[in-house]
Short mmCIF file of C-alpha atoms in Angstrom, two decimals:
data_model
loop_
_atom_site.label_atom_id
_atom_site.label_comp_id
_atom_site.label_asym_id
_atom_site.label_seq_id
_atom_site.Cartn_x
_atom_site.Cartn_y
_atom_site.Cartn_z
CA UNK A 86 -2.12 -18.49 -0.69
CA UNK A 87 0.14 -20.42 -3.03
CA UNK A 88 3.21 -22.58 -2.47
CA UNK A 89 5.50 -22.95 -5.46
CA UNK A 90 6.67 -20.69 -8.27
CA UNK A 91 5.28 -17.16 -7.72
CA UNK A 92 5.75 -13.84 -9.50
CA UNK A 93 8.49 -11.96 -7.64
CA UNK A 94 7.22 -8.89 -5.76
CA UNK A 95 9.25 -6.31 -3.95
CA UNK A 96 9.08 -6.40 -0.19
CA UNK A 97 10.96 -7.24 2.97
CA UNK A 98 10.28 -9.61 5.82
CA UNK A 99 12.47 -10.35 8.77
CA UNK A 100 12.29 -14.08 9.60
CA UNK A 101 13.00 -15.31 13.11
CA UNK A 102 15.26 -18.37 12.80
CA UNK A 103 14.84 -21.35 15.09
CA UNK A 104 17.60 -20.84 17.66
CA UNK A 105 19.15 -23.66 19.64
CA UNK A 106 18.24 -27.38 19.72
CA UNK A 107 14.43 -27.56 19.91
CA UNK A 108 14.52 -31.15 21.23
CA UNK A 109 13.40 -34.46 19.74
CA UNK A 110 10.84 -36.87 21.13
CA UNK A 111 9.60 -40.29 20.05
CA UNK A 112 6.39 -40.42 18.10
CA UNK A 113 3.29 -42.36 19.05
CA UNK A 114 4.20 -44.97 16.40
CA UNK A 115 7.56 -45.59 18.08
CA UNK A 116 5.94 -45.90 21.49
CA UNK A 117 3.23 -48.20 20.13
CA UNK A 118 5.79 -50.47 18.44
CA UNK A 119 7.77 -50.89 21.67
CA UNK A 120 4.67 -51.39 23.82
CA UNK A 121 3.00 -53.88 21.47
CA UNK A 122 6.24 -55.80 20.94
CA UNK A 123 6.85 -56.21 24.68
CA UNK A 124 3.24 -57.27 25.28
CA UNK A 125 3.41 -59.86 22.51
CA UNK A 126 6.68 -61.28 23.83
CA UNK A 127 5.25 -61.50 27.34
CA UNK A 128 2.11 -63.17 25.99
CA UNK A 129 4.17 -65.70 24.01
CA UNK A 130 6.16 -66.64 27.13
CA UNK A 131 3.08 -67.01 29.31
CA UNK A 132 1.13 -68.91 26.66
CA UNK A 133 4.08 -70.95 25.45
CA UNK A 134 3.44 -70.01 21.83
CA UNK A 135 6.43 -68.96 19.72
CA UNK A 136 4.27 -67.76 16.85
CA UNK A 137 3.01 -64.83 18.98
CA UNK A 138 6.63 -63.76 19.61
CA UNK A 139 7.31 -63.74 15.87
CA UNK A 140 4.56 -61.13 15.46
CA UNK A 141 6.09 -58.75 18.06
CA UNK A 142 9.76 -59.13 17.05
CA UNK A 143 9.56 -57.00 13.85
CA UNK A 144 8.12 -54.06 15.81
CA UNK A 145 10.89 -54.31 18.42
CA UNK A 146 13.56 -54.54 15.73
CA UNK A 147 12.15 -51.45 14.01
CA UNK A 148 12.08 -49.56 17.34
CA UNK A 149 15.67 -50.65 18.07
CA UNK A 150 16.82 -49.44 14.65
CA UNK A 151 14.99 -46.13 15.13
CA UNK A 152 16.59 -45.68 18.56
CA UNK A 153 20.05 -46.36 17.12
CA UNK A 154 19.50 -43.79 14.35
CA UNK A 155 17.98 -41.11 16.54
CA UNK A 156 18.51 -37.54 15.21
CA UNK A 157 21.40 -35.40 16.40
CA UNK A 158 20.83 -32.03 14.68
CA UNK A 159 17.79 -29.75 14.68
CA UNK A 160 15.98 -28.41 11.64
CA UNK A 161 16.48 -24.68 11.18
CA UNK A 162 14.11 -22.48 9.22
CA UNK A 163 13.84 -18.80 8.36
CA UNK A 164 11.90 -16.58 5.95
CA UNK A 165 13.54 -14.47 3.27
CA UNK A 166 11.93 -11.79 1.11
CA UNK A 167 13.32 -9.20 -1.32
CA UNK A 168 14.35 -5.94 0.32
CA UNK A 169 12.34 -2.74 0.06
CA UNK A 170 8.63 -1.89 0.00
CA UNK A 171 6.38 -3.81 -2.34
CA UNK A 172 3.51 -3.07 -4.68
CA UNK A 173 -0.04 -4.44 -4.31
CA UNK A 174 -0.81 -7.75 -5.96
CA UNK A 175 1.42 -10.74 -5.28
CA UNK A 176 3.35 -10.90 -1.99
CA UNK A 177 6.09 -13.50 -1.92
CA UNK A 178 8.54 -15.04 0.50
CA UNK A 179 10.97 -17.94 0.52
CA UNK A 180 11.02 -20.41 3.40
CA UNK A 181 14.51 -21.86 3.75
CA UNK A 182 14.87 -25.18 5.59
CA UNK A 183 18.41 -25.97 6.70
CA UNK A 184 19.19 -29.56 7.64
CA UNK A 185 22.45 -29.95 9.55
CA UNK A 186 25.38 -32.16 8.50
CA UNK A 187 24.43 -34.94 10.97
CA UNK A 188 21.37 -37.11 11.24
CA UNK A 189 18.36 -34.83 11.12
CA UNK A 190 14.82 -34.56 9.91
CA UNK A 191 13.91 -36.17 6.62
CA UNK A 192 10.30 -34.93 6.48
CA UNK A 193 8.93 -31.56 7.59
CA UNK A 194 5.28 -30.74 8.26
CA UNK A 195 4.27 -27.11 7.56
CA UNK A 196 1.22 -25.08 8.48
CA UNK A 197 1.23 -21.75 6.63
CA UNK A 198 -1.19 -19.01 7.65
CA UNK A 199 -1.78 -15.39 6.64
CA UNK A 200 -4.51 -12.93 7.71
CA UNK A 201 -7.49 -13.18 5.38
CA UNK A 202 -6.28 -16.38 3.69
CA UNK A 203 -7.03 -20.04 4.20
CA UNK A 204 -4.55 -22.13 6.17
CA UNK A 205 -2.32 -24.34 4.03
CA UNK A 206 -0.93 -27.66 5.32
CA UNK A 207 2.07 -29.13 3.55
CA UNK A 208 4.35 -32.15 4.04
CA UNK A 209 7.61 -32.32 2.11
CA UNK A 210 11.14 -33.61 2.23
CA UNK A 211 13.49 -31.61 4.41
CA UNK A 212 16.39 -31.93 1.94
CA UNK A 213 16.54 -31.20 -1.79
CA UNK A 214 15.52 -34.20 -3.86
CA UNK A 215 17.54 -33.20 -6.92
CA UNK A 216 21.05 -34.67 -6.88
CA UNK A 217 22.56 -31.68 -8.71
CA UNK A 218 21.08 -29.27 -6.16
CA UNK A 219 22.45 -31.33 -3.28
CA UNK A 220 25.95 -31.39 -4.76
CA UNK A 221 25.89 -27.63 -5.46
CA UNK A 222 24.80 -26.83 -1.90
CA UNK A 223 27.43 -29.14 -0.43
CA UNK A 224 30.13 -27.31 -2.38
CA UNK A 225 28.77 -23.87 -1.39
CA UNK A 226 27.78 -24.51 2.24
CA UNK A 227 29.76 -27.55 3.29
CA UNK A 228 27.51 -30.41 4.34
CA UNK A 229 24.46 -28.22 5.06
CA UNK A 230 21.56 -29.01 2.74
CA UNK A 231 18.96 -26.24 2.36
CA UNK A 232 15.48 -26.67 0.96
CA UNK A 233 13.82 -23.52 -0.39
CA UNK A 234 10.03 -23.36 -0.51
CA UNK A 235 8.53 -20.39 -2.44
CA UNK A 236 5.43 -18.88 -0.79
CA UNK A 237 2.98 -16.39 -2.24
CA UNK A 238 -0.35 -14.74 -1.54
CA UNK A 239 -2.60 -12.33 -3.40
CA UNK A 240 -3.94 -9.12 -1.89
CA UNK A 241 -5.21 -5.75 -3.14
CA UNK A 242 -4.61 -4.12 0.22
CA UNK A 243 -1.95 -1.45 0.75
CA UNK A 244 -0.12 -0.03 3.75
CA UNK A 245 1.29 -2.11 6.62
CA UNK A 246 0.33 -5.76 6.04
CA UNK A 247 0.84 -8.90 8.08
CA UNK A 248 1.92 -11.77 5.82
CA UNK A 249 3.19 -15.26 6.55
CA UNK A 250 3.26 -17.26 9.76
CA UNK A 251 4.78 -20.74 9.39
CA UNK A 252 4.46 -23.46 12.03
CA UNK A 253 6.75 -26.40 11.30
CA UNK A 254 7.79 -29.68 12.81
CA UNK A 255 10.45 -32.07 11.52
CA UNK A 256 10.32 -35.85 11.75
CA UNK A 257 12.76 -38.70 11.09
CA UNK A 258 11.71 -42.16 9.87
CA UNK A 259 8.29 -41.61 11.42
CA UNK A 260 9.77 -42.51 14.82
CA UNK A 261 11.17 -39.16 16.01
CA UNK A 262 9.67 -35.71 15.83
CA UNK A 263 10.76 -32.22 16.88
CA UNK A 264 8.92 -29.84 19.10
CA UNK A 265 6.78 -27.52 16.94
CA UNK A 266 8.42 -24.19 16.17
CA UNK A 267 7.17 -21.03 14.47
CA UNK A 268 8.65 -18.57 11.98
CA UNK A 269 6.78 -15.28 11.75
CA UNK A 270 7.28 -12.60 9.13
CA UNK A 271 7.46 -8.96 10.13
CA UNK A 272 4.96 -6.40 8.88
CA UNK A 273 5.43 -5.53 5.21
CA UNK A 274 4.80 -2.11 3.75
CA UNK A 275 2.79 -2.26 0.52
CA UNK A 276 3.00 0.93 -1.53
CA UNK A 277 -0.08 2.18 -3.39
CA UNK A 278 -0.12 2.24 -7.17
CA UNK A 279 -1.02 5.21 -9.35
CA UNK A 280 -3.59 5.52 -12.12
CA UNK A 281 -2.86 7.77 -15.12
CA UNK A 282 -4.60 11.14 -14.92
CA UNK A 283 -4.70 14.10 -17.29
CA UNK A 284 -4.95 17.74 -16.30
CA UNK A 285 -5.89 18.50 -12.72
CA UNK A 286 -7.49 21.58 -11.14
CA UNK A 287 -4.94 24.19 -10.06
CA UNK A 288 -5.12 27.20 -7.72
CA UNK A 289 -6.03 30.58 -9.18
CA UNK A 290 -2.75 32.15 -8.06
CA UNK A 291 0.53 30.46 -8.91
CA UNK A 292 3.76 30.94 -7.04
CA UNK A 293 7.42 31.19 -7.97
CA UNK A 294 9.32 32.80 -10.82
CA UNK A 295 9.39 29.70 -13.00
CA UNK A 296 7.32 26.61 -13.56
CA UNK A 297 5.21 24.70 -16.07
CA UNK A 298 2.11 26.96 -16.00
CA UNK A 299 1.42 30.44 -17.30
CA UNK A 300 0.55 32.88 -14.52
CA UNK A 301 -1.58 36.03 -14.78
CA UNK A 302 1.29 38.45 -14.16
CA UNK A 303 3.68 39.80 -16.76
CA UNK A 304 7.06 38.19 -17.13
CA UNK A 305 9.16 35.76 -19.14
CA UNK A 306 7.03 33.05 -20.68
CA UNK A 307 5.74 31.59 -23.90
CA UNK A 308 2.07 32.68 -23.87
CA UNK A 309 1.42 36.05 -25.51
CA UNK A 310 -0.47 38.65 -23.47
CA UNK A 311 -0.46 41.72 -25.73
CA UNK A 312 1.62 44.11 -27.86
CA UNK A 313 2.63 47.23 -25.93
CA UNK A 314 4.83 50.29 -26.54
CA UNK A 315 8.34 49.99 -25.24
CA UNK A 316 8.76 51.22 -21.65
CA UNK A 317 11.82 51.41 -19.39
CA UNK A 318 12.54 47.95 -18.07
CA UNK A 319 11.47 46.07 -21.19
CA UNK A 320 14.11 43.84 -22.73
CA UNK A 321 15.38 44.58 -26.21
CA UNK A 322 14.89 40.99 -27.32
CA UNK A 323 11.16 41.46 -26.75
CA UNK A 324 10.87 44.11 -29.50
CA UNK A 325 8.47 43.05 -32.24
CA UNK A 326 10.03 44.62 -35.33
CA UNK A 327 7.20 43.69 -37.65
CA UNK A 328 4.60 45.36 -35.45
CA UNK A 329 6.90 48.36 -34.99
CA UNK A 330 7.38 48.74 -38.77
CA UNK A 331 3.64 48.50 -39.34
CA UNK A 332 2.51 50.86 -36.58
CA UNK A 333 5.45 53.27 -36.49
CA UNK A 334 7.19 53.48 -39.87
CA UNK A 335 9.37 56.32 -38.63
CA UNK A 336 10.45 54.20 -35.63
CA UNK A 337 9.22 56.84 -33.23
CA UNK A 338 7.79 54.16 -30.97
CA UNK A 339 9.04 50.66 -30.44
CA UNK A 340 6.57 47.87 -29.67
CA UNK A 341 7.34 44.82 -27.54
CA UNK A 342 5.60 41.49 -27.11
CA UNK A 343 4.52 41.04 -23.51
CA UNK A 344 3.94 37.50 -22.23
CA UNK A 345 2.57 35.85 -19.15
CA UNK A 346 5.23 34.68 -16.72
CA UNK A 347 5.55 31.00 -15.85
CA UNK A 348 5.04 29.71 -12.34
CA UNK A 349 4.31 26.53 -10.44
CA UNK A 350 1.24 25.39 -8.53
CA UNK A 351 1.21 24.24 -4.92
CA UNK A 352 -1.10 21.41 -3.88
CA UNK A 353 -1.62 19.73 -0.52
CA UNK A 354 -2.99 16.19 -0.26
CA UNK A 355 -5.02 15.76 2.92
CA UNK A 356 -5.80 12.11 3.69
CA UNK A 357 -8.58 11.41 6.18
CA UNK A 358 -7.20 8.20 7.71
CA UNK A 359 -9.15 8.42 10.95
CA UNK A 360 -11.10 5.33 10.03
CA UNK A 361 -10.86 2.46 7.56
CA UNK A 362 -14.04 0.79 6.35
CA UNK A 363 -14.63 -1.93 3.79
CA UNK A 364 -17.55 -2.86 1.56
CA UNK A 365 -19.07 -5.03 4.31
CA UNK A 366 -20.98 -2.92 6.84
CA UNK A 367 -20.66 -5.70 9.44
CA UNK A 368 -16.92 -5.02 9.75
CA UNK A 369 -17.23 -1.28 10.36
CA UNK A 370 -17.26 -1.61 14.15
CA UNK A 371 -14.29 -3.96 14.33
CA UNK A 372 -16.18 -7.24 14.13
CA UNK A 373 -15.05 -9.75 11.55
CA UNK A 374 -12.17 -9.53 9.09
CA UNK A 375 -12.03 -7.33 6.02
CA UNK A 376 -11.41 -9.42 2.93
CA UNK A 377 -8.01 -9.04 1.30
CA UNK A 378 -9.47 -9.06 -2.21
CA UNK A 379 -11.62 -5.97 -1.56
CA UNK A 380 -10.02 -2.53 -1.10
CA UNK A 381 -10.99 -0.49 1.93
CA UNK A 382 -11.66 3.23 2.05
CA UNK A 383 -8.05 3.87 3.07
CA UNK A 384 -6.77 1.71 0.21
CA UNK A 385 -8.82 3.80 -2.20
CA UNK A 386 -7.57 7.01 -0.56
CA UNK A 387 -3.95 5.89 -0.91
CA UNK A 388 -4.47 4.95 -4.55
CA UNK A 389 -6.27 8.19 -5.39
CA UNK A 390 -3.70 10.34 -3.56
CA UNK A 391 -0.80 8.53 -5.24
CA UNK A 392 -2.44 9.10 -8.65
CA UNK A 393 -2.97 12.81 -8.00
CA UNK A 394 0.54 13.23 -6.60
CA UNK A 395 2.09 11.47 -9.60
CA UNK A 396 0.18 13.63 -12.07
CA UNK A 397 1.11 16.86 -10.28
CA UNK A 398 4.78 16.01 -9.76
CA UNK A 399 5.19 14.90 -13.38
CA UNK A 400 3.70 18.25 -14.43
CA UNK A 401 6.38 20.06 -12.39
CA UNK A 402 4.19 21.25 -9.49
CA UNK A 403 4.88 21.19 -5.77
CA UNK A 404 2.92 18.70 -3.65
CA UNK A 405 2.64 18.28 0.13
CA UNK A 406 0.98 15.65 2.31
CA UNK A 407 -1.10 15.97 5.47
CA UNK A 408 -2.58 13.05 7.46
CA UNK A 409 -5.54 13.94 9.67
CA UNK A 410 -4.95 10.98 12.00
CA UNK A 411 -1.28 11.69 12.74
CA UNK A 412 0.35 14.38 14.82
CA UNK A 413 3.78 14.18 13.27
CA UNK A 414 5.16 16.88 11.02
CA UNK A 415 3.54 16.77 7.56
CA UNK A 416 5.50 16.55 4.34
CA UNK A 417 6.02 20.13 3.08
CA UNK A 418 5.30 20.87 -0.58
CA UNK A 419 8.15 20.05 -2.90
CA UNK A 420 8.77 18.70 -6.39
CA UNK A 421 10.84 15.99 -8.04
CA UNK A 422 10.86 12.23 -8.33
CA UNK A 423 12.56 11.78 -4.99
CA UNK A 424 9.85 13.78 -3.27
CA UNK A 425 7.23 11.67 -5.06
CA UNK A 426 8.74 8.55 -3.49
CA UNK A 427 8.51 10.22 -0.09
CA UNK A 428 4.86 11.03 -0.75
CA UNK A 429 3.99 7.47 -1.75
CA UNK A 430 5.84 6.12 1.29
CA UNK A 431 3.98 8.54 3.56
CA UNK A 432 0.67 7.47 2.03
CA UNK A 433 1.49 3.82 2.72
CA UNK A 434 2.13 4.65 6.39
CA UNK A 435 -1.25 6.35 6.82
CA UNK A 436 -3.49 4.24 9.05
CA UNK A 437 -6.16 4.85 11.69
CA UNK A 438 -5.15 5.90 15.18
CA UNK A 439 -6.97 5.83 18.50
CA UNK A 440 -10.35 7.54 17.92
CA UNK A 441 -10.02 9.39 21.24
CA UNK A 442 -6.82 11.10 20.05
CA UNK A 443 -7.90 11.65 16.44
CA UNK A 444 -9.82 14.87 17.08
CA UNK A 445 -7.98 17.95 15.85
CA UNK A 446 -8.47 21.26 17.63
CA UNK A 447 -7.34 23.27 14.61
CA UNK A 448 -7.28 22.33 10.93
CA UNK A 449 -3.91 21.73 9.28
CA UNK A 450 -2.04 24.86 8.29
CA UNK A 451 -1.61 25.16 4.52
CA UNK A 452 0.76 27.23 2.39
CA UNK A 453 -0.67 30.36 0.81
CA UNK A 454 -2.31 29.98 -2.59
CA UNK A 455 -2.40 26.17 -2.33
CA UNK A 456 -5.14 23.94 -3.65
CA UNK A 457 -6.38 21.19 -1.32
CA UNK A 458 -7.23 17.65 -2.37
CA UNK A 459 -9.17 16.06 0.48
CA UNK A 460 -9.57 12.26 0.45
CA UNK A 461 -12.36 11.22 2.81
CA UNK A 462 -15.39 8.95 3.19
CA UNK A 463 -17.72 11.80 4.27
CA UNK A 464 -19.15 9.63 7.03
CA UNK A 465 -19.12 12.50 9.55
CA UNK A 466 -19.26 16.30 9.60
CA UNK A 467 -15.58 16.95 10.29
CA UNK A 468 -14.57 17.08 6.59
CA UNK A 469 -17.26 19.71 5.91
CA UNK A 470 -15.92 21.82 8.78
CA UNK A 471 -12.37 21.64 7.40
CA UNK A 472 -13.47 22.40 3.85
CA UNK A 473 -15.37 25.51 4.92
CA UNK A 474 -12.41 26.81 6.91
CA UNK A 475 -10.08 26.34 3.96
CA UNK A 476 -12.53 27.95 1.55
CA UNK A 477 -12.87 30.93 3.89
CA UNK A 478 -9.07 31.28 3.81
CA UNK A 479 -9.11 31.39 0.01
CA UNK A 480 -7.96 27.83 -0.74
CA UNK A 481 -9.77 25.98 -3.54
CA UNK A 482 -10.76 22.48 -2.41
CA UNK A 483 -11.47 19.29 -4.34
CA UNK A 484 -13.04 16.45 -2.34
CA UNK A 485 -12.38 12.87 -3.42
CA UNK A 486 -14.99 10.43 -2.10
CA UNK A 487 -13.17 7.21 -1.10
CA UNK A 488 -16.03 5.19 0.38
CA UNK A 489 -16.10 1.76 -1.36
CA UNK A 490 -19.26 0.36 -2.90
CA UNK A 491 -21.18 -1.09 0.04
CA UNK A 492 -22.52 -4.63 -0.25
CA UNK A 493 -26.25 -5.24 0.28
CA UNK A 494 -27.04 -5.54 3.97
CA UNK A 495 -29.19 -8.50 5.09
CA UNK A 496 -29.52 -7.87 8.83
CA UNK A 497 -32.42 -5.54 9.52
CA UNK A 498 -30.74 -3.46 12.23
CA UNK A 499 -27.63 -2.94 10.09
CA UNK A 500 -29.77 -2.11 7.07
CA UNK A 501 -31.56 0.62 9.02
CA UNK A 502 -28.27 2.02 10.37
CA UNK A 503 -26.68 2.07 6.92
CA UNK A 504 -29.80 3.67 5.40
CA UNK A 505 -29.57 6.53 7.89
CA UNK A 506 -25.82 6.89 7.39
CA UNK A 507 -26.21 6.89 3.61
CA UNK A 508 -28.84 9.64 3.76
CA UNK A 509 -26.62 11.77 5.98
CA UNK A 510 -23.70 11.24 3.61
CA UNK A 511 -25.82 12.26 0.63
CA UNK A 512 -26.84 15.42 2.50
CA UNK A 513 -23.18 16.29 3.04
CA UNK A 514 -22.37 15.75 -0.64
CA UNK A 515 -25.35 17.90 -1.61
CA UNK A 516 -24.18 20.65 0.77
CA UNK A 517 -20.70 20.61 -0.78
CA UNK A 518 -22.18 20.74 -4.25
CA UNK A 519 -24.37 23.67 -3.24
CA UNK A 520 -21.31 25.57 -2.04
CA UNK A 521 -19.51 25.00 -5.32
CA UNK A 522 -17.07 22.39 -3.97
CA UNK A 523 -16.58 19.51 -6.44
CA UNK A 524 -16.80 15.93 -5.19
CA UNK A 525 -15.10 13.24 -7.28
CA UNK A 526 -16.09 9.61 -6.66
CA UNK A 527 -13.18 7.13 -6.50
CA UNK A 528 -14.71 3.68 -6.11
CA UNK A 529 -16.00 0.90 -8.30
CA UNK A 530 -16.85 1.74 -11.90
CA UNK A 531 -16.79 5.48 -11.17
CA UNK A 532 -13.03 5.36 -10.66
CA UNK A 533 -12.57 5.17 -14.44
CA UNK A 534 -14.54 8.41 -14.80
CA UNK A 535 -12.37 10.29 -12.28
CA UNK A 536 -9.85 11.35 -14.94
CA UNK A 537 -12.66 12.80 -17.10
CA UNK A 538 -14.09 14.59 -14.07
CA UNK A 539 -10.70 16.11 -13.19
CA UNK A 540 -10.22 17.22 -16.80
CA UNK A 541 -13.60 18.98 -16.76
CA UNK A 542 -12.79 20.70 -13.46
CA UNK A 543 -9.41 21.87 -14.78
CA UNK A 544 -11.04 23.23 -17.94
CA UNK A 545 -13.73 25.04 -15.95
CA UNK A 546 -11.16 26.57 -13.58
CA UNK A 547 -9.06 27.86 -16.47
CA UNK A 548 -12.09 29.29 -18.23
CA UNK A 549 -13.09 31.39 -15.20
CA UNK A 550 -9.67 32.98 -14.67
CA UNK A 551 -10.03 36.72 -15.49
CA UNK A 552 -8.25 37.76 -18.63
CA UNK A 553 -7.61 34.22 -19.82
CA UNK A 554 -9.20 32.04 -22.50
CA UNK A 555 -9.74 28.28 -22.18
#
């Protein structure tokens, strides 16, 4: 967590301002000055020594001056952040301290906390120290003097994130202090980023009468299929006069150039958000806190899905989204930049639900001739069941493995449990590979090889289409 100048990040937080007069109370220093001064005066009278009274008089005078200048206005504070969802990296906010026109706090003590970050303690002046800033604020806001404190924290996590909680207490001359108050930021939505990808695997059958890809059926397009004699229904602009002159000099038969029609592909992104695990096995059962500088399996799934969706939408294909942990209506396949923003927003909202209600009786219904991109950790057998059902229905499936690289386990019982779980996961991956279902790893150093793997899968799929050449 940082306090000071921070790179601006998009995001929104609703701060809860301090409402009403929180109340002032004397500090222990004020009480000690009064008590010690009275005791010294009483001792000087009883002992008949004036020098003892001279020691206690300064403390009483200071307490009297502090009582005469007691504060009359509370210190107000609220958090402000830029509007809209944010991107992973730097999360920022601005803490605004508003000192009223009357006598108020001159020093404010702050305790700034955020999940996964160390607590920061800070003491600063409640009013701007720069004379030009004070004059500008007086002209803009009357006599109110606001102090803005930039806050920032770093995190690679995506989705709904809890950010800043600020506990503050104002003080005046070290003799008066306010009751502690708290300003809490609302949950921020961090959108996943996208990595550049090349060609992606597509379904064997394309849909629609137009699109960026060449289909296997005849129609208007740019890719030549063959040269064929003219038949009723062929367009005159398709006549190849050179071929006609060479094959039929008497023009008895006209020859036309037949092309493959263009169409668009339909893809459905299925995110397995039933659980969220990090690199530390000790946190898998809810014990401990997942570090904010290490992405979880759901963070990797969001990033991978956003990358695939961006590549498909930019290619002109239709993309839909299905979340296995949610019962709400999925995003139907569509195209366009606006739909891509809806997809990324839906990915950011994906998070685990109650395990008891996460079991699905039936797999998600998919459009005909759609390819499925399944993002899962493969820690149980449910993904294999879904993949086999989709394959039986004729849908090609690509599985993206989103389990992060697991740290070495020290505890013996956890090491044994992870060893068994890892062997079971390897058996599932081997079963998918044996059934001809590709599995692409999206974690650690293997993430950089995902684009190459997708390119190879797209090339292999195009090569095996009947009647087509790679």
